[in-house]
Amino acid sequence: VGVLLDCEEGKATFYNVADRAYPFHSFAFKITEAVYPAFWIFSSGSFITLCKLQ
């Protein structure tokens, strides 16, 4: 699952990482203060990758 957080637009989009052209859920929100990422990996052997959007 990929997540694109657009703070300027106030929108978060979730998509299939194999095909970023296919978002499966989006929602809008109003940001009133700083946003900090948090991650929880449930099982050992799992990993997370953070990528800069090109």
XYZ file of C-alpha atoms in Angstrom:
54
model
C 0.000 0.000 0.000
C 1.321 3.402 -0.954
C 0.218 6.615 0.701
C 0.488 10.052 -0.855
C -0.050 12.858 1.650
C -0.572 16.230 -0.025
C -0.595 18.757 2.817
C -1.045 21.762 0.519
C -4.185 20.249 -1.014
C -5.330 18.655 2.260
C -5.666 15.231 0.691
C -4.429 11.700 1.414
C -4.523 9.028 -1.289
C -3.942 5.298 -0.843
C -2.888 3.288 -3.885
C -1.492 -0.043 -5.057
C 2.308 0.359 -5.205
C 2.493 -1.883 -8.285
C 0.381 0.640 -10.228
C 0.332 4.169 -8.782
C -2.177 5.144 -11.445
C -4.834 3.194 -9.521
C -5.735 4.908 -6.242
C -8.223 2.871 -4.236
C -9.146 5.447 -1.577
C -8.767 9.195 -1.030
C -9.997 11.559 1.601
C -9.770 15.283 2.265
C -8.852 16.936 5.543
C -7.888 20.326 6.910
C -4.402 20.585 8.386
C -4.213 23.053 11.258
C -0.839 22.070 12.748
C 2.315 20.069 11.960
C 1.922 16.510 10.652
C 4.367 13.797 11.779
C 4.591 10.318 10.224
C 4.242 7.244 12.413
C 4.648 3.626 11.349
C 3.855 0.322 12.980
C 5.123 -2.906 11.443
C 3.161 -5.792 12.894
C 5.331 -8.826 12.189
C 9.073 -9.456 12.284
C 10.696 -9.740 8.900
C 8.473 -6.992 7.500
C 9.932 -3.755 6.209
C 8.940 -0.267 5.163
C 10.415 1.917 2.437
C 10.117 5.693 2.295
C 10.534 7.177 -1.167
C 10.703 10.722 -2.423
C 7.979 11.372 -4.989
C 9.573 12.048 -8.379
